[in-house]
GROMACS .gro file of C-alpha atoms in nm:
model
  413
    1UNK     CA    1  -0.245   0.737  -2.007
    2UNK     CA    2  -0.571   0.635  -1.840
    3UNK     CA    3  -0.836   0.902  -1.800
    4UNK     CA    4  -0.847   1.071  -1.462
    5UNK     CA    5  -1.176   0.912  -1.355
    6UNK     CA    6  -1.040   0.568  -1.451
    7UNK     CA    7  -0.728   0.623  -1.242
    8UNK     CA    8  -0.940   0.758  -0.958
    9UNK     CA    9  -1.164   0.453  -0.945
   10UNK     CA   10  -0.867   0.216  -0.966
   11UNK     CA   11  -0.690   0.409  -0.691
   12UNK     CA   12  -1.001   0.397  -0.472
   13UNK     CA   13  -1.036   0.018  -0.503
   14UNK     CA   14  -0.668  -0.052  -0.438
   15UNK     CA   15  -0.666   0.169  -0.130
   16UNK     CA   16  -0.988   0.006  -0.015
   17UNK     CA   17  -0.822  -0.335  -0.011
   18UNK     CA   18  -0.492  -0.232   0.151
   19UNK     CA   19  -0.682  -0.059   0.430
   20UNK     CA   20  -0.769  -0.237   0.754
   21UNK     CA   21  -1.064  -0.011   0.837
   22UNK     CA   22  -1.408  -0.151   0.911
   23UNK     CA   23  -1.530  -0.100   0.555
   24UNK     CA   24  -1.223  -0.230   0.374
   25UNK     CA   25  -1.238  -0.500   0.107
   26UNK     CA   26  -1.115  -0.851   0.180
   27UNK     CA   27  -0.871  -1.005  -0.066
   28UNK     CA   28  -1.140  -1.242  -0.197
   29UNK     CA   29  -1.391  -0.958  -0.240
   30UNK     CA   30  -1.128  -0.761  -0.428
   31UNK     CA   31  -1.042  -1.054  -0.655
   32UNK     CA   32  -1.412  -1.101  -0.730
   33UNK     CA   33  -1.433  -0.737  -0.837
   34UNK     CA   34  -1.128  -0.784  -1.058
   35UNK     CA   35  -1.278  -1.093  -1.222
   36UNK     CA   36  -1.604  -0.909  -1.288
   37UNK     CA   37  -1.422  -0.610  -1.437
   38UNK     CA   38  -1.206  -0.834  -1.655
   39UNK     CA   39  -1.504  -1.040  -1.776
   40UNK     CA   40  -1.707  -0.730  -1.854
   41UNK     CA   41  -1.781  -0.636  -2.214
   42UNK     CA   42  -1.780  -0.266  -2.120
   43UNK     CA   43  -1.463  -0.089  -2.228
   44UNK     CA   44  -1.454   0.138  -1.924
   45UNK     CA   45  -1.450  -0.163  -1.689
   46UNK     CA   46  -1.165  -0.316  -1.886
   47UNK     CA   47  -0.968   0.007  -1.850
   48UNK     CA   48  -1.031   0.020  -1.475
   49UNK     CA   49  -0.912  -0.341  -1.451
   50UNK     CA   50  -0.590  -0.267  -1.640
   51UNK     CA   51  -0.523   0.038  -1.426
   52UNK     CA   52  -0.578  -0.165  -1.106
   53UNK     CA   53  -0.331  -0.432  -1.219
   54UNK     CA   54  -0.071  -0.164  -1.286
   55UNK     CA   55  -0.129  -0.006  -0.945
   56UNK     CA   56  -0.120  -0.343  -0.769
   57UNK     CA   57   0.216  -0.436  -0.913
   58UNK     CA   58   0.345  -0.091  -0.824
   59UNK     CA   59   0.251  -0.153  -0.459
   60UNK     CA   60   0.554  -0.378  -0.407
   61UNK     CA   61   0.766  -0.064  -0.369
   62UNK     CA   62   0.568   0.011  -0.051
   63UNK     CA   63   0.600  -0.335   0.107
   64UNK     CA   64   0.850  -0.222   0.376
   65UNK     CA   65   0.599   0.016   0.530
   66UNK     CA   66   0.297  -0.212   0.536
   67UNK     CA   67   0.175  -0.395   0.842
   68UNK     CA   68   0.189  -0.775   0.842
   69UNK     CA   69  -0.188  -0.804   0.791
   70UNK     CA   70  -0.186  -0.578   0.484
   71UNK     CA   71   0.114  -0.764   0.344
   72UNK     CA   72  -0.071  -1.095   0.374
   73UNK     CA   73  -0.377  -0.947   0.202
   74UNK     CA   74  -0.157  -0.841  -0.086
   75UNK     CA   75   0.005  -1.186  -0.096
   76UNK     CA   76  -0.340  -1.343  -0.136
   77UNK     CA   77  -0.418  -1.098  -0.414
   78UNK     CA   78  -0.091  -1.154  -0.602
   79UNK     CA   79  -0.144  -1.529  -0.576
   80UNK     CA   80  -0.508  -1.491  -0.676
   81UNK     CA   81  -0.412  -1.301  -0.991
   82UNK     CA   82  -0.218  -1.608  -1.100
   83UNK     CA   83  -0.474  -1.858  -0.970
   84UNK     CA   84  -0.758  -1.700  -1.167
   85UNK     CA   85  -0.540  -1.624  -1.473
   86UNK     CA   86  -0.615  -1.254  -1.452
   87UNK     CA   87  -0.276  -1.151  -1.592
   88UNK     CA   88  -0.272  -1.189  -1.968
   89UNK     CA   89   0.044  -0.994  -2.046
   90UNK     CA   90   0.345  -1.235  -2.053
   91UNK     CA   91   0.590  -0.979  -1.917
   92UNK     CA   92   0.361  -0.883  -1.630
   93UNK     CA   93   0.298  -1.248  -1.544
   94UNK     CA   94   0.670  -1.317  -1.555
   95UNK     CA   95   0.740  -1.032  -1.313
   96UNK     CA   96   0.462  -1.142  -1.076
   97UNK     CA   97   0.584  -1.502  -1.068
   98UNK     CA   98   0.939  -1.381  -1.020
   99UNK     CA   99   0.834  -1.167  -0.724
  100UNK     CA  100   0.678  -1.472  -0.557
  101UNK     CA  101   0.990  -1.677  -0.631
  102UNK     CA  102   1.219  -1.411  -0.486
  103UNK     CA  103   1.016  -1.379  -0.167
  104UNK     CA  104   1.017  -1.757  -0.119
  105UNK     CA  105   1.397  -1.746  -0.104
  106UNK     CA  106   1.396  -1.519   0.199
  107UNK     CA  107   1.462  -1.652   0.548
  108UNK     CA  108   1.180  -1.883   0.666
  109UNK     CA  109   1.111  -1.665   0.970
  110UNK     CA  110   1.077  -1.343   0.769
  111UNK     CA  111   0.773  -1.142   0.664
  112UNK     CA  112   0.863  -1.166   0.298
  113UNK     CA  113   0.892  -1.545   0.314
  114UNK     CA  114   0.541  -1.552   0.462
  115UNK     CA  115   0.431  -1.332   0.172
  116UNK     CA  116   0.574  -1.577  -0.080
  117UNK     CA  117   0.420  -1.883   0.085
  118UNK     CA  118   0.080  -1.716   0.114
  119UNK     CA  119   0.087  -1.620  -0.254
  120UNK     CA  120   0.214  -1.963  -0.364
  121UNK     CA  121  -0.062  -2.132  -0.166
  122UNK     CA  122  -0.314  -1.974  -0.403
  123UNK     CA  123  -0.172  -2.124  -0.724
  124UNK     CA  124   0.078  -2.403  -0.648
  125UNK     CA  125  -0.152  -2.673  -0.792
  126UNK     CA  126  -0.131  -2.501  -1.130
  127UNK     CA  127   0.246  -2.542  -1.143
  128UNK     CA  128   0.235  -2.905  -1.250
  129UNK     CA  129   0.040  -2.871  -1.571
  130UNK     CA  130   0.131  -2.522  -1.684
  131UNK     CA  131   0.463  -2.426  -1.528
  132UNK     CA  132   0.682  -2.730  -1.479
  133UNK     CA  133   1.004  -2.530  -1.498
  134UNK     CA  134   0.878  -2.296  -1.227
  135UNK     CA  135   0.774  -2.604  -1.027
  136UNK     CA  136   1.132  -2.731  -1.046
  137UNK     CA  137   1.262  -2.394  -0.929
  138UNK     CA  138   1.033  -2.398  -0.626
  139UNK     CA  139   1.126  -2.759  -0.547
  140UNK     CA  140   1.496  -2.665  -0.553
  141UNK     CA  141   1.470  -2.393  -0.286
  142UNK     CA  142   1.711  -2.500  -0.007
  143UNK     CA  143   1.467  -2.440   0.279
  144UNK     CA  144   1.173  -2.617   0.113
  145UNK     CA  145   1.115  -2.806   0.439
  146UNK     CA  146   1.000  -2.477   0.593
  147UNK     CA  147   0.704  -2.461   0.355
  148UNK     CA  148   0.356  -2.566   0.475
  149UNK     CA  149   0.322  -2.944   0.497
  150UNK     CA  150   0.054  -2.973   0.228
  151UNK     CA  151   0.268  -2.785  -0.026
  152UNK     CA  152   0.574  -2.998   0.054
  153UNK     CA  153   0.375  -3.319   0.013
  154UNK     CA  154   0.226  -3.199  -0.314
  155UNK     CA  155   0.570  -3.106  -0.451
  156UNK     CA  156   0.723  -3.436  -0.336
  157UNK     CA  157   0.437  -3.638  -0.483
  158UNK     CA  158   0.454  -3.468  -0.822
  159UNK     CA  159   0.832  -3.460  -0.817
  160UNK     CA  160   0.838  -3.840  -0.831
  161UNK     CA  161   0.685  -3.826  -1.177
  162UNK     CA  162   0.908  -3.551  -1.312
  163UNK     CA  163   1.252  -3.612  -1.464
  164UNK     CA  164   1.517  -3.430  -1.265
  165UNK     CA  165   1.653  -3.117  -1.426
  166UNK     CA  166   1.967  -2.933  -1.348
  167UNK     CA  167   1.897  -2.629  -1.137
  168UNK     CA  168   2.163  -2.402  -0.999
  169UNK     CA  169   1.971  -2.253  -0.712
  170UNK     CA  170   2.103  -1.922  -0.581
  171UNK     CA  171   2.295  -1.913  -0.261
  172UNK     CA  172   2.339  -1.591  -0.069
  173UNK     CA  173   2.329  -1.297  -0.306
  174UNK     CA  174   2.404  -1.503  -0.618
  175UNK     CA  175   2.178  -1.478  -0.917
  176UNK     CA  176   2.058  -1.763  -1.133
  177UNK     CA  177   1.821  -1.817  -1.420
  178UNK     CA  178   1.468  -1.917  -1.337
  179UNK     CA  179   1.233  -2.029  -1.611
  180UNK     CA  180   0.880  -1.903  -1.573
  181UNK     CA  181   0.563  -2.018  -1.740
  182UNK     CA  182   0.371  -1.807  -1.985
  183UNK     CA  183   0.000  -1.725  -1.939
  184UNK     CA  184  -0.094  -2.010  -2.169
  185UNK     CA  185   0.151  -2.259  -2.023
  186UNK     CA  186   0.280  -2.332  -2.375
  187UNK     CA  187   0.604  -2.139  -2.376
  188UNK     CA  188   0.866  -2.039  -2.127
  189UNK     CA  189   1.024  -1.704  -2.060
  190UNK     CA  190   1.366  -1.684  -1.907
  191UNK     CA  191   1.443  -1.413  -1.658
  192UNK     CA  192   1.697  -1.327  -1.395
  193UNK     CA  193   1.626  -1.397  -1.031
  194UNK     CA  194   1.711  -1.122  -0.788
  195UNK     CA  195   1.711  -1.206  -0.419
  196UNK     CA  196   1.510  -0.968  -0.204
  197UNK     CA  197   1.710  -0.869   0.098
  198UNK     CA  198   1.536  -0.924   0.427
  199UNK     CA  199   1.388  -0.594   0.538
  200UNK     CA  200   1.542  -0.455   0.854
  201UNK     CA  201   1.242  -0.279   1.001
  202UNK     CA  202   1.438  -0.145   1.295
  203UNK     CA  203   1.696   0.034   1.083
  204UNK     CA  204   1.501   0.083   0.766
  205UNK     CA  205   1.532   0.460   0.783
  206UNK     CA  206   1.901   0.444   0.697
  207UNK     CA  207   1.834   0.321   0.343
  208UNK     CA  208   1.524   0.526   0.261
  209UNK     CA  209   1.475   0.875   0.124
  210UNK     CA  210   1.322   1.139   0.350
  211UNK     CA  211   0.985   1.091   0.182
  212UNK     CA  212   1.004   0.715   0.235
  213UNK     CA  213   1.090   0.772   0.600
  214UNK     CA  214   0.788   0.997   0.645
  215UNK     CA  215   0.557   0.743   0.480
  216UNK     CA  216   0.698   0.473   0.707
  217UNK     CA  217   0.643   0.690   1.016
  218UNK     CA  218   0.286   0.778   0.917
  219UNK     CA  219   0.214   0.408   0.855
  220UNK     CA  220   0.300   0.344   1.219
  221UNK     CA  221   0.127   0.650   1.363
  222UNK     CA  222  -0.118   0.610   1.651
  223UNK     CA  223  -0.257   0.818   1.935
  224UNK     CA  224   0.003   0.695   2.184
  225UNK     CA  225   0.312   0.773   1.976
  226UNK     CA  226   0.179   1.088   1.807
  227UNK     CA  227   0.412   1.332   1.983
  228UNK     CA  228   0.719   1.116   1.922
  229UNK     CA  229   0.640   1.048   1.555
  230UNK     CA  230   0.562   1.411   1.479
  231UNK     CA  231   0.896   1.513   1.628
  232UNK     CA  232   1.066   1.257   1.403
  233UNK     CA  233   0.893   1.398   1.096
  234UNK     CA  234   0.975   1.757   1.194
  235UNK     CA  235   1.342   1.662   1.208
  236UNK     CA  236   1.348   1.534   0.849
  237UNK     CA  237   1.073   1.737   0.679
  238UNK     CA  238   1.224   1.983   0.434
  239UNK     CA  239   1.037   2.292   0.318
  240UNK     CA  240   1.020   2.162  -0.039
  241UNK     CA  241   0.855   1.840   0.083
  242UNK     CA  242   0.558   2.012   0.250
  243UNK     CA  243   0.344   2.020  -0.070
  244UNK     CA  244   0.415   1.651  -0.122
  245UNK     CA  245   0.321   1.570   0.239
  246UNK     CA  246  -0.009   1.757   0.207
  247UNK     CA  247  -0.091   1.563  -0.109
  248UNK     CA  248   0.011   1.233   0.050
  249UNK     CA  249  -0.208   1.294   0.356
  250UNK     CA  250  -0.513   1.385   0.151
  251UNK     CA  251  -0.484   1.147  -0.144
  252UNK     CA  252  -0.341   0.842   0.030
  253UNK     CA  253  -0.473   0.870   0.385
  254UNK     CA  254  -0.768   1.101   0.448
  255UNK     CA  255  -0.937   1.000   0.125
  256UNK     CA  256  -0.982   0.639   0.234
  257UNK     CA  257  -0.916   0.609   0.607
  258UNK     CA  258  -1.237   0.746   0.756
  259UNK     CA  259  -1.168   0.596   1.098
  260UNK     CA  260  -0.834   0.774   1.126
  261UNK     CA  261  -0.951   1.127   1.045
  262UNK     CA  262  -0.927   1.236   1.409
  263UNK     CA  263  -0.571   1.102   1.428
  264UNK     CA  264  -0.466   1.290   1.115
  265UNK     CA  265  -0.629   1.606   1.247
  266UNK     CA  266  -0.430   1.570   1.570
  267UNK     CA  267  -0.124   1.507   1.356
  268UNK     CA  268  -0.170   1.844   1.184
  269UNK     CA  269  -0.215   2.015   1.521
  270UNK     CA  270   0.101   1.857   1.655
  271UNK     CA  271   0.300   1.941   1.341
  272UNK     CA  272   0.187   2.304   1.377
  273UNK     CA  273   0.301   2.387   1.025
  274UNK     CA  274   0.110   2.680   0.877
  275UNK     CA  275   0.202   2.598   0.518
  276UNK     CA  276   0.106   2.233   0.561
  277UNK     CA  277  -0.232   2.329   0.711
  278UNK     CA  278  -0.305   2.570   0.426
  279UNK     CA  279  -0.215   2.316   0.159
  280UNK     CA  280  -0.417   2.041   0.328
  281UNK     CA  281  -0.720   2.270   0.334
  282UNK     CA  282  -0.666   2.365  -0.029
  283UNK     CA  283  -0.639   2.003  -0.141
  284UNK     CA  284  -0.943   1.911   0.067
  285UNK     CA  285  -1.153   2.176  -0.107
  286UNK     CA  286  -1.019   2.074  -0.450
  287UNK     CA  287  -1.126   1.715  -0.388
  288UNK     CA  288  -1.469   1.820  -0.263
  289UNK     CA  289  -1.532   2.040  -0.565
  290UNK     CA  290  -1.424   1.763  -0.800
  291UNK     CA  291  -1.645   1.505  -0.627
  292UNK     CA  292  -1.942   1.742  -0.624
  293UNK     CA  293  -1.912   1.757  -1.002
  294UNK     CA  294  -1.915   1.378  -1.026
  295UNK     CA  295  -2.208   1.146  -0.966
  296UNK     CA  296  -2.091   0.789  -0.919
  297UNK     CA  297  -2.126   0.552  -0.626
  298UNK     CA  298  -1.755   0.584  -0.552
  299UNK     CA  299  -1.759   0.964  -0.569
  300UNK     CA  300  -2.053   0.981  -0.326
  301UNK     CA  301  -1.870   0.758  -0.078
  302UNK     CA  302  -1.557   0.969  -0.108
  303UNK     CA  303  -1.758   1.289  -0.070
  304UNK     CA  304  -1.894   1.163   0.262
  305UNK     CA  305  -1.538   1.093   0.373
  306UNK     CA  306  -1.425   1.442   0.282
  307UNK     CA  307  -1.731   1.595   0.448
  308UNK     CA  308  -1.639   1.417   0.770
  309UNK     CA  309  -1.278   1.530   0.737
  310UNK     CA  310  -1.371   1.890   0.661
  311UNK     CA  311  -1.591   1.909   0.970
  312UNK     CA  312  -1.313   1.773   1.191
  313UNK     CA  313  -1.049   2.023   1.074
  314UNK     CA  314  -1.285   2.322   1.084
  315UNK     CA  315  -1.607   2.316   1.290
  316UNK     CA  316  -1.471   2.082   1.558
  317UNK     CA  317  -1.186   2.331   1.608
  318UNK     CA  318  -1.420   2.632   1.609
  319UNK     CA  319  -1.302   2.736   1.263
  320UNK     CA  320  -1.563   2.845   1.003
  321UNK     CA  321  -1.600   2.643   0.686
  322UNK     CA  322  -1.394   2.777   0.393
  323UNK     CA  323  -1.710   2.864   0.198
  324UNK     CA  324  -1.925   3.173   0.179
  325UNK     CA  325  -2.193   3.200   0.446
  326UNK     CA  326  -2.500   3.009   0.338
  327UNK     CA  327  -2.311   2.781   0.097
  328UNK     CA  328  -2.436   2.455   0.248
  329UNK     CA  329  -2.797   2.575   0.255
  330UNK     CA  330  -2.761   2.684  -0.106
  331UNK     CA  331  -2.616   2.344  -0.196
  332UNK     CA  332  -2.909   2.171  -0.028
  333UNK     CA  333  -3.169   2.394  -0.195
  334UNK     CA  334  -3.025   2.331  -0.540
  335UNK     CA  335  -3.018   1.957  -0.470
  336UNK     CA  336  -3.389   1.963  -0.380
  337UNK     CA  337  -3.471   2.116  -0.719
  338UNK     CA  338  -3.245   1.873  -0.905
  339UNK     CA  339  -3.409   1.569  -0.749
  340UNK     CA  340  -3.340   1.253  -0.554
  341UNK     CA  341  -3.012   1.163  -0.726
  342UNK     CA  342  -2.853   1.492  -0.626
  343UNK     CA  343  -2.995   1.473  -0.274
  344UNK     CA  344  -2.839   1.127  -0.237
  345UNK     CA  345  -2.505   1.296  -0.293
  346UNK     CA  346  -2.550   1.624  -0.103
  347UNK     CA  347  -2.737   1.527   0.215
  348UNK     CA  348  -2.480   1.270   0.340
  349UNK     CA  349  -2.201   1.519   0.261
  350UNK     CA  350  -2.362   1.797   0.465
  351UNK     CA  351  -2.457   1.556   0.744
  352UNK     CA  352  -2.099   1.435   0.780
  353UNK     CA  353  -1.974   1.793   0.803
  354UNK     CA  354  -2.226   1.881   1.073
  355UNK     CA  355  -2.142   1.579   1.289
  356UNK     CA  356  -1.836   1.778   1.399
  357UNK     CA  357  -2.063   2.039   1.561
  358UNK     CA  358  -2.098   1.802   1.858
  359UNK     CA  359  -1.737   1.887   1.949
  360UNK     CA  360  -1.757   2.258   1.877
  361UNK     CA  361  -1.818   2.548   2.114
  362UNK     CA  362  -1.874   2.812   1.847
  363UNK     CA  363  -2.080   2.590   1.616
  364UNK     CA  364  -2.240   2.373   1.882
  365UNK     CA  365  -2.572   2.209   1.784
  366UNK     CA  366  -2.793   2.486   1.922
  367UNK     CA  367  -2.595   2.773   1.773
  368UNK     CA  368  -2.782   2.990   1.525
  369UNK     CA  369  -2.566   2.884   1.228
  370UNK     CA  370  -2.604   2.513   1.299
  371UNK     CA  371  -2.976   2.532   1.379
  372UNK     CA  372  -3.041   2.704   1.049
  373UNK     CA  373  -2.899   2.404   0.862
  374UNK     CA  374  -3.064   2.150   1.090
  375UNK     CA  375  -3.404   2.309   1.032
  376UNK     CA  376  -3.354   2.279   0.657
  377UNK     CA  377  -3.268   1.911   0.696
  378UNK     CA  378  -3.564   1.854   0.930
  379UNK     CA  379  -3.793   2.016   0.675
  380UNK     CA  380  -3.652   1.791   0.403
  381UNK     CA  381  -3.693   1.483   0.624
  382UNK     CA  382  -4.071   1.518   0.637
  383UNK     CA  383  -4.110   1.548   0.261
  384UNK     CA  384  -4.316   1.261   0.113
  385UNK     CA  385  -4.135   1.022  -0.117
  386UNK     CA  386  -3.791   1.093   0.027
  387UNK     CA  387  -3.562   0.791  -0.002
  388UNK     CA  388  -3.508   0.597   0.319
  389UNK     CA  389  -3.129   0.622   0.296
  390UNK     CA  390  -3.153   1.004   0.288
  391UNK     CA  391  -3.390   1.003   0.584
  392UNK     CA  392  -3.152   0.772   0.765
  393UNK     CA  393  -2.855   1.007   0.712
  394UNK     CA  394  -3.055   1.293   0.864
  395UNK     CA  395  -3.171   1.082   1.158
  396UNK     CA  396  -2.817   0.965   1.233
  397UNK     CA  397  -2.694   1.325   1.229
  398UNK     CA  398  -2.959   1.440   1.476
  399UNK     CA  399  -2.887   1.146   1.702
  400UNK     CA  400  -2.513   1.222   1.702
  401UNK     CA  401  -2.591   1.585   1.796
  402UNK     CA  402  -2.831   1.469   2.069
  403UNK     CA  403  -3.122   1.662   1.919
  404UNK     CA  404  -3.470   1.524   1.870
  405UNK     CA  405  -3.580   1.559   1.510
  406UNK     CA  406  -3.938   1.614   1.624
  407UNK     CA  407  -3.836   1.913   1.837
  408UNK     CA  408  -3.709   2.102   1.534
  409UNK     CA  409  -4.013   2.011   1.329
  410UNK     CA  410  -4.242   2.144   1.600
  411UNK     CA  411  -4.033   2.456   1.655
  412UNK     CA  412  -3.946   2.377   2.018
  413UNK     CA  413  -3.580   2.466   1.963
   0.00000   0.00000   0.00000
């Protein structure tokens, strides 16, 4: 099993690409990262790469709940894995090619057909030299005419130079053998084709478990349907599923979806589940403590996310932080003594927490508790040699709280 920090980094990158937030990765950016990791001579990078591939292929179980845009990003990635020959394991390559083949057999006006075509578009030109049997299988799909024109023309052009082979293409729910190419293109692996049923997104709840239903509902959550969706979840949420839901919210949603923190906070308010709130807080603190003990670029980014989230579910709601009084000041003081690297981690974390004070009545910007922290940050800001990015974090915080940094420095507040 991969080490925890390897799994964590792989999980972070996968979630970064399947997100549609402003700072998400594009499919091409993600594939570039994968190529760099795979080409690296560093063992750790190789392990992260392997873990990402495993997680990517596992994502197909979540296809029903993804938006069309996310599904197309994943299609580009699956196709890119084949295009750039990033899958070296024959069995994994076979399964990936089979997934594309199965989706291509869906109805031409379906989401999954679009997935298959988008993926195929990344690697179809490789079929001729390396995967002729797979090429024949694609060419034999009954609704080939529904494919993009350039793919049809390419298949027709190359088909003229290929001896016809018997192919018993599946009809309806029938199964047939499809021969897939190996990573080297030198040998063929035979596997069974299984048609993917067209997803019925209107009635999908009937065939899913309660957990799947909840994931599907959360995927479609927005400010306008919050009341309705929370009522739906309340109707199916069992007591034993509450710990799972808290973990899902924190690890799969809050951790990566910075822009949706306010929505998830409103979700908790609307759910009004004391046990869920307690577990969410507990998991939030666990993540923060773990990230404070780490010191990587990814962990610093995640720590900022959790700082923002913590502020929203506490200070913005007039609830004290779940730390002893003076904890943040102590954290900042220790960081000053440890040096710039630690400050780069701690200052953005504290700043993101304090942003929530703008919405608080108890911890509003000019309250004694908040001013005490702001003065410490203002004092730090004027220190010579402080990195610009740390200064910038402090300046952004003061601007968001509508306080002039110079006023605190001069003691006017």
